Amino acid sequence: MRIALVSDIHGNGPALEAVLADIRRQTVDTLICLGDVATLGPQPRKVITALRDAGAACILGNHDATLLDLDKAEEYQIAPLLHPSLRWCADQLTPDDFDFLRSFQPRLDLDLDPVTRLTCFHGSPRSNTEVLLPTTPPEMLDEIFGQESATVLAGGHSHIQMLRQHKGRLIVNPGSVGNAFRLPFQPKTNPSLLPWAEYGILNLADGILSMDLKRVPFDLAAFKRIAAESSLPRR
């Protein structure tokens, strides 16, 4: 069983194209998107079409939920600075695109074999706005995952790749396809972005479980040109 995990694409068509091309070379059984697909970047429709054509199972991120109800942007912890771009992205979408967004699930549970369960979410199992980091205290992880029985817990939202063990379970974040963040952050500034697309592949074979975190180059110049030529509001 090989499962590709992508997350936080944010309307970046060239990055998603590069990741999907690499996934096709890997031969996976299932593609799961952990949310936040069609906001902030200049190609919301292209990204939705690509995910739909690829047969991806999709988790509802906070940005996806906001596209379905723009009045809840602050409730989903999206800064006012980003609200104009949210409205612009929503205006680009068709009724079929919104139907696809409405098919996204808050979480997805998959039994990979009799003893291995994968639970997928966006921020955490209890909230698509909760941030999990390599530095999240173990006591907080106990609170977040105390009722979960999965072997592997996979989320996105932070835009930071992570592979972390907690009390025998694997907590994974494949990173961001469209806006990979560099650590550490500088206080009171926008996160610095890394010049590649990120994703992961979870592999289970003969009882051996592994997680590969991938960094894929993409045409950054093309993305910048597409953004400049669009009417996407600048931040």
mmCIF file of N, CA and C in Angstrom, residues 56-141:
data_model
loop_
_atom_site.group_PDB
_atom_site.id
_atom_site.type_symbol
_atom_site.label_atom_id
_atom_site.label_comp_id
_atom_site.label_asym_id
_atom_site.label_seq_id
_atom_site.Cartn_x
_atom_site.Cartn_y
_atom_site.Cartn_z
ATOM 1 N N ALA A 56 -8.334 12.466 -6.307
ATOM 2 C CA ALA A 56 -7.859 12.656 -4.934
ATOM 3 C C ALA A 56 -9.014 12.646 -3.937
ATOM 4 N N ALA A 57 -8.795 11.996 -2.820
ATOM 5 C CA ALA A 57 -9.679 12.144 -1.662
ATOM 6 C C ALA A 57 -9.205 13.372 -0.901
ATOM 7 N N CYS A 58 -10.119 14.286 -0.583
ATOM 8 C CA CYS A 58 -9.711 15.588 -0.053
ATOM 9 C C CYS A 58 -10.284 15.871 1.325
ATOM 10 N N ILE A 59 -9.427 16.442 2.164
ATOM 11 C CA ILE A 59 -9.789 16.886 3.504
ATOM 12 C C ILE A 59 -10.132 18.379 3.445
ATOM 13 N N LEU A 60 -11.084 18.795 4.265
ATOM 14 C CA LEU A 60 -11.523 20.191 4.293
ATOM 15 C C LEU A 60 -10.593 21.021 5.173
ATOM 16 N N GLY A 61 -9.802 21.892 4.543
ATOM 17 C CA GLY A 61 -8.956 22.807 5.288
ATOM 18 C C GLY A 61 -9.704 24.070 5.670
ATOM 19 N N ASN A 62 -9.070 24.907 6.468
ATOM 20 C CA ASN A 62 -9.740 26.147 6.888
ATOM 21 C C ASN A 62 -9.963 27.091 5.708
ATOM 22 N N HIS A 63 -9.054 27.107 4.740
ATOM 23 C CA HIS A 63 -9.259 27.945 3.564
ATOM 24 C C HIS A 63 -10.371 27.395 2.678
ATOM 25 N N ASP A 64 -10.462 26.084 2.556
ATOM 26 C CA ASP A 64 -11.552 25.480 1.773
ATOM 27 C C ASP A 64 -12.896 25.807 2.406
ATOM 28 N N ALA A 65 -12.969 25.683 3.728
ATOM 29 C CA ALA A 65 -14.210 25.999 4.425
ATOM 30 C C ALA A 65 -14.593 27.464 4.240
ATOM 31 N N THR A 66 -13.599 28.344 4.207
ATOM 32 C CA THR A 66 -13.876 29.768 4.024
ATOM 33 C C THR A 66 -14.405 30.056 2.629
ATOM 34 N N LEU A 67 -13.882 29.376 1.617
ATOM 35 C CA LEU A 67 -14.406 29.568 0.266
ATOM 36 C C LEU A 67 -15.891 29.242 0.192
ATOM 37 N N LEU A 68 -16.332 28.305 1.024
ATOM 38 C CA LEU A 68 -17.746 27.923 1.034
ATOM 39 C C LEU A 68 -18.602 28.887 1.844
ATOM 40 N N ASP A 69 -17.965 29.742 2.642
ATOM 41 C CA ASP A 69 -18.687 30.747 3.436
ATOM 42 C C ASP A 69 -17.721 31.876 3.768
ATOM 43 N N LEU A 70 -17.625 32.859 2.865
ATOM 44 C CA LEU A 70 -16.630 33.921 3.015
ATOM 45 C C LEU A 70 -16.835 34.743 4.278
ATOM 46 N N ASP A 71 -18.038 34.773 4.803
ATOM 47 C CA ASP A 71 -18.291 35.543 6.023
ATOM 48 C C ASP A 71 -17.600 34.940 7.244
ATOM 49 N N LYS A 72 -17.105 33.712 7.130
ATOM 50 C CA LYS A 72 -16.462 33.054 8.268
ATOM 51 C C LYS A 72 -14.933 33.090 8.202
ATOM 52 N N ALA A 73 -14.379 33.999 7.398
ATOM 53 C CA ALA A 73 -12.926 34.055 7.226
ATOM 54 C C ALA A 73 -12.202 34.246 8.556
ATOM 55 N N GLU A 74 -12.673 35.166 9.373
ATOM 56 C CA GLU A 74 -12.006 35.397 10.656
ATOM 57 C C GLU A 74 -12.194 34.210 11.592
ATOM 58 N N GLU A 75 -13.365 33.586 11.555
ATOM 59 C CA GLU A 75 -13.588 32.400 12.378
ATOM 60 C C GLU A 75 -12.594 31.306 12.036
ATOM 61 N N TYR A 76 -12.234 31.211 10.760
ATOM 62 C CA TYR A 76 -11.252 30.219 10.329
ATOM 63 C C TYR A 76 -9.824 30.758 10.376
ATOM 64 N N GLN A 77 -9.641 31.840 11.098
ATOM 65 C CA GLN A 77 -8.320 32.394 11.417
ATOM 66 C C GLN A 77 -7.532 32.813 10.182
ATOM 67 N N ILE A 78 -8.229 33.408 9.217
ATOM 68 C CA ILE A 78 -7.566 33.946 8.030
ATOM 69 C C ILE A 78 -7.474 35.464 8.192
ATOM 70 N N ALA A 79 -6.265 35.984 8.117
ATOM 71 C CA ALA A 79 -6.005 37.390 8.410
ATOM 72 C C ALA A 79 -6.761 38.297 7.441
ATOM 73 N N PRO A 80 -7.241 39.454 7.929
ATOM 74 C CA PRO A 80 -7.958 40.400 7.056
ATOM 75 C C PRO A 80 -7.174 40.788 5.808
ATOM 76 N N LEU A 81 -5.849 40.801 5.900
ATOM 77 C CA LEU A 81 -5.020 41.127 4.744
ATOM 78 C C LEU A 81 -5.292 40.198 3.564
ATOM 79 N N LEU A 82 -5.725 38.969 3.850
ATOM 80 C CA LEU A 82 -5.928 37.960 2.809
ATOM 81 C C LEU A 82 -7.355 37.910 2.292
ATOM 82 N N HIS A 83 -8.270 38.657 2.903
ATOM 83 C CA HIS A 83 -9.680 38.554 2.516
ATOM 84 C C HIS A 83 -9.939 38.953 1.065
ATOM 85 N N PRO A 84 -9.292 40.006 0.527
ATOM 86 C CA PRO A 84 -9.529 40.323 -0.894
ATOM 87 C C PRO A 84 -9.142 39.184 -1.837
ATOM 88 N N SER A 85 -8.032 38.499 -1.542
ATOM 89 C CA SER A 85 -7.639 37.390 -2.416
ATOM 90 C C SER A 85 -8.589 36.201 -2.271
ATOM 91 N N LEU A 86 -9.146 36.006 -1.066
ATOM 92 C CA LEU A 86 -10.149 34.953 -0.894
ATOM 93 C C LEU A 86 -11.355 35.206 -1.784
ATOM 94 N N ARG A 87 -11.842 36.450 -1.778
ATOM 95 C CA ARG A 87 -13.002 36.790 -2.603
ATOM 96 C C ARG A 87 -12.676 36.625 -4.083
ATOM 97 N N TRP A 88 -11.467 37.021 -4.481
ATOM 98 C CA TRP A 88 -11.067 36.884 -5.892
ATOM 99 C C TRP A 88 -11.062 35.406 -6.296
ATOM 100 N N CYS A 89 -10.480 34.558 -5.449
ATOM 101 C CA CYS A 89 -10.437 33.130 -5.771
ATOM 102 C C CYS A 89 -11.838 32.538 -5.851
ATOM 103 N N ALA A 90 -12.713 32.926 -4.930
ATOM 104 C CA ALA A 90 -14.088 32.425 -4.963
ATOM 105 C C ALA A 90 -14.789 32.832 -6.255
ATOM 106 N N ASP A 91 -14.506 34.042 -6.734
ATOM 107 C CA ASP A 91 -15.140 34.523 -7.963
ATOM 108 C C ASP A 91 -14.678 33.748 -9.199
ATOM 109 N N GLN A 92 -13.529 33.094 -9.138
ATOM 110 C CA GLN A 92 -13.021 32.338 -10.286
ATOM 111 C C GLN A 92 -13.695 30.972 -10.423
ATOM 112 N N LEU A 93 -14.324 30.492 -9.361
ATOM 113 C CA LEU A 93 -14.802 29.108 -9.336
ATOM 114 C C LEU A 93 -16.188 28.964 -9.938
ATOM 115 N N THR A 94 -16.439 27.801 -10.498
ATOM 116 C CA THR A 94 -17.723 27.461 -11.101
ATOM 117 C C THR A 94 -18.582 26.694 -10.086
ATOM 118 N N PRO A 95 -19.879 26.524 -10.373
ATOM 119 C CA PRO A 95 -20.701 25.685 -9.485
ATOM 120 C C PRO A 95 -20.141 24.280 -9.309
ATOM 121 N N ASP A 96 -19.575 23.695 -10.362
ATOM 122 C CA ASP A 96 -18.980 22.358 -10.226
ATOM 123 C C ASP A 96 -17.783 22.382 -9.279
ATOM 124 N N ASP A 97 -17.004 23.459 -9.340
ATOM 125 C CA ASP A 97 -15.868 23.584 -8.426
ATOM 126 C C ASP A 97 -16.345 23.627 -6.974
ATOM 127 N N PHE A 98 -17.394 24.391 -6.724
ATOM 128 C CA PHE A 98 -17.923 24.464 -5.361
ATOM 129 C C PHE A 98 -18.507 23.125 -4.922
ATOM 130 N N ASP A 99 -19.122 22.391 -5.835
ATOM 131 C CA ASP A 99 -19.616 21.059 -5.501
ATOM 132 C C ASP A 99 -18.458 20.156 -5.074
ATOM 133 N N PHE A 100 -17.336 20.272 -5.773
ATOM 134 C CA PHE A 100 -16.163 19.485 -5.412
ATOM 135 C C PHE A 100 -15.663 19.872 -4.022
ATOM 136 N N LEU A 101 -15.603 21.163 -3.736
ATOM 137 C CA LEU A 101 -15.182 21.605 -2.405
ATOM 138 C C LEU A 101 -16.113 21.072 -1.323
ATOM 139 N N ARG A 102 -17.404 21.036 -1.624
ATOM 140 C CA ARG A 102 -18.364 20.548 -0.630
ATOM 141 C C ARG A 102 -18.223 19.042 -0.382
ATOM 142 N N SER A 103 -17.510 18.337 -1.255
ATOM 143 C CA SER A 103 -17.284 16.903 -1.049
ATOM 144 C C SER A 103 -16.124 16.634 -0.090
ATOM 145 N N PHE A 104 -15.350 17.667 0.257
ATOM 146 C CA PHE A 104 -14.208 17.487 1.155
ATOM 147 C C PHE A 104 -14.703 17.064 2.541
ATOM 148 N N GLN A 105 -13.952 16.185 3.196
ATOM 149 C CA GLN A 105 -14.331 15.648 4.505
ATOM 150 C C GLN A 105 -13.477 16.263 5.611
ATOM 151 N N PRO A 106 -14.034 16.433 6.818
ATOM 152 C CA PRO A 106 -13.212 16.937 7.931
ATOM 153 C C PRO A 106 -12.066 15.998 8.293
ATOM 154 N N ARG A 107 -12.274 14.698 8.123
ATOM 155 C CA ARG A 107 -11.225 13.719 8.410
ATOM 156 C C ARG A 107 -11.483 12.471 7.580
ATOM 157 N N LEU A 108 -10.445 11.650 7.476
ATOM 158 C CA LEU A 108 -10.544 10.399 6.727
ATOM 159 C C LEU A 108 -9.766 9.336 7.486
ATOM 160 N N ASP A 109 -10.386 8.184 7.705
ATOM 161 C CA ASP A 109 -9.750 7.062 8.397
ATOM 162 C C ASP A 109 -9.647 5.885 7.439
ATOM 163 N N LEU A 110 -8.440 5.332 7.331
ATOM 164 C CA LEU A 110 -8.209 4.193 6.448
ATOM 165 C C LEU A 110 -7.473 3.098 7.204
ATOM 166 N N ASP A 111 -7.998 1.881 7.138
ATOM 167 C CA ASP A 111 -7.284 0.723 7.677
ATOM 168 C C ASP A 111 -6.380 0.172 6.580
ATOM 169 N N LEU A 112 -5.074 0.295 6.792
ATOM 170 C CA LEU A 112 -4.114 -0.131 5.777
ATOM 171 C C LEU A 112 -3.825 -1.620 5.845
ATOM 172 N N ASP A 113 -3.929 -2.186 7.033
ATOM 173 C CA ASP A 113 -3.873 -3.627 7.241
ATOM 174 C C ASP A 113 -4.533 -3.885 8.592
ATOM 175 N N PRO A 114 -4.584 -5.120 9.086
ATOM 176 C CA PRO A 114 -5.315 -5.380 10.338
ATOM 177 C C PRO A 114 -4.803 -4.617 11.559
ATOM 178 N N VAL A 115 -3.554 -4.124 11.520
ATOM 179 C CA VAL A 115 -3.012 -3.457 12.708
ATOM 180 C C VAL A 115 -2.583 -2.010 12.436
ATOM 181 N N THR A 116 -2.759 -1.520 11.215
ATOM 182 C CA THR A 116 -2.270 -0.195 10.858
ATOM 183 C C THR A 116 -3.411 0.663 10.341
ATOM 184 N N ARG A 117 -3.691 1.733 11.055
ATOM 185 C CA ARG A 117 -4.746 2.671 10.654
ATOM 186 C C ARG A 117 -4.125 4.041 10.404
ATOM 187 N N LEU A 118 -4.576 4.684 9.328
ATOM 188 C CA LEU A 118 -4.180 6.043 8.973
ATOM 189 C C LEU A 118 -5.359 6.978 9.219
ATOM 190 N N THR A 119 -5.132 8.044 9.979
ATOM 191 C CA THR A 119 -6.133 9.083 10.174
ATOM 192 C C THR A 119 -5.609 10.379 9.575
ATOM 193 N N CYS A 120 -6.402 10.970 8.681
ATOM 194 C CA CYS A 120 -6.022 12.205 7.985
ATOM 195 C C CYS A 120 -6.922 13.357 8.423
ATOM 196 N N PHE A 121 -6.331 14.546 8.515
ATOM 197 C CA PHE A 121 -7.045 15.753 8.927
ATOM 198 C C PHE A 121 -6.286 16.940 8.357
ATOM 199 N N HIS A 122 -6.742 18.160 8.648
ATOM 200 C CA HIS A 122 -6.013 19.335 8.165
ATOM 201 C C HIS A 122 -5.093 19.888 9.251
ATOM 202 N N GLY A 123 -5.663 20.496 10.299
ATOM 203 C CA GLY A 123 -4.840 21.016 11.383
ATOM 204 C C GLY A 123 -4.605 19.977 12.456
ATOM 205 N N SER A 124 -5.695 19.465 13.008
ATOM 206 C CA SER A 124 -5.677 18.355 13.958
ATOM 207 C C SER A 124 -7.014 17.638 13.824
ATOM 208 N N PRO A 125 -7.192 16.474 14.466
ATOM 209 C CA PRO A 125 -8.488 15.802 14.362
ATOM 210 C C PRO A 125 -9.639 16.625 14.920
ATOM 211 N N ARG A 126 -9.355 17.594 15.773
ATOM 212 C CA ARG A 126 -10.445 18.341 16.394
ATOM 213 C C ARG A 126 -10.658 19.726 15.799
ATOM 214 N N SER A 127 -9.751 20.209 14.951
ATOM 215 C CA SER A 127 -9.904 21.551 14.386
ATOM 216 C C SER A 127 -9.016 21.729 13.167
ATOM 217 N N ASN A 128 -9.580 22.334 12.108
ATOM 218 C CA ASN A 128 -8.755 22.581 10.918
ATOM 219 C C ASN A 128 -7.931 23.858 11.041
ATOM 220 N N THR A 129 -7.961 24.499 12.212
ATOM 221 C CA THR A 129 -7.119 25.675 12.441
ATOM 222 C C THR A 129 -6.028 25.424 13.485
ATOM 223 N N GLU A 130 -6.001 24.231 14.064
ATOM 224 C CA GLU A 130 -4.991 23.935 15.090
ATOM 225 C C GLU A 130 -3.656 23.629 14.431
ATOM 226 N N VAL A 131 -2.583 24.210 14.968
ATOM 227 C CA VAL A 131 -1.255 24.079 14.381
ATOM 228 C C VAL A 131 -0.431 23.072 15.183
ATOM 229 N N LEU A 132 0.093 22.064 14.487
ATOM 230 C CA LEU A 132 1.012 21.099 15.084
ATOM 231 C C LEU A 132 2.396 21.309 14.502
ATOM 232 N N LEU A 133 3.385 21.401 15.353
ATOM 233 C CA LEU A 133 4.751 21.689 14.931
ATOM 234 C C LEU A 133 5.720 20.664 15.525
ATOM 235 N N PRO A 134 6.949 20.614 15.026
ATOM 236 C CA PRO A 134 7.947 19.758 15.671
ATOM 237 C C PRO A 134 8.180 20.117 17.137
ATOM 238 N N THR A 135 7.856 21.362 17.490
ATOM 239 C CA THR A 135 8.078 21.836 18.860
ATOM 240 C C THR A 135 6.826 21.789 19.739
ATOM 241 N N THR A 136 5.701 21.303 19.222
ATOM 242 C CA THR A 136 4.493 21.202 20.053
ATOM 243 C C THR A 136 4.783 20.297 21.249
ATOM 244 N N PRO A 137 4.525 20.762 22.477
ATOM 245 C CA PRO A 137 4.864 19.967 23.668
ATOM 246 C C PRO A 137 4.143 18.620 23.695
ATOM 247 N N PRO A 138 4.807 17.580 24.217
ATOM 248 C CA PRO A 138 4.163 16.266 24.307
ATOM 249 C C PRO A 138 2.848 16.301 25.077
ATOM 250 N N GLU A 139 2.746 17.163 26.090
ATOM 251 C CA GLU A 139 1.511 17.251 26.855
ATOM 252 C C GLU A 139 0.348 17.714 25.975
ATOM 253 N N MET A 140 0.629 18.622 25.051
ATOM 254 C CA MET A 140 -0.399 19.070 24.121
ATOM 255 C C MET A 140 -0.779 17.958 23.154
ATOM 256 N N LEU A 141 0.202 17.179 22.713
ATOM 257 C CA LEU A 141 -0.102 16.048 21.833
ATOM 258 C C LEU A 141 -0.982 15.027 22.552
#
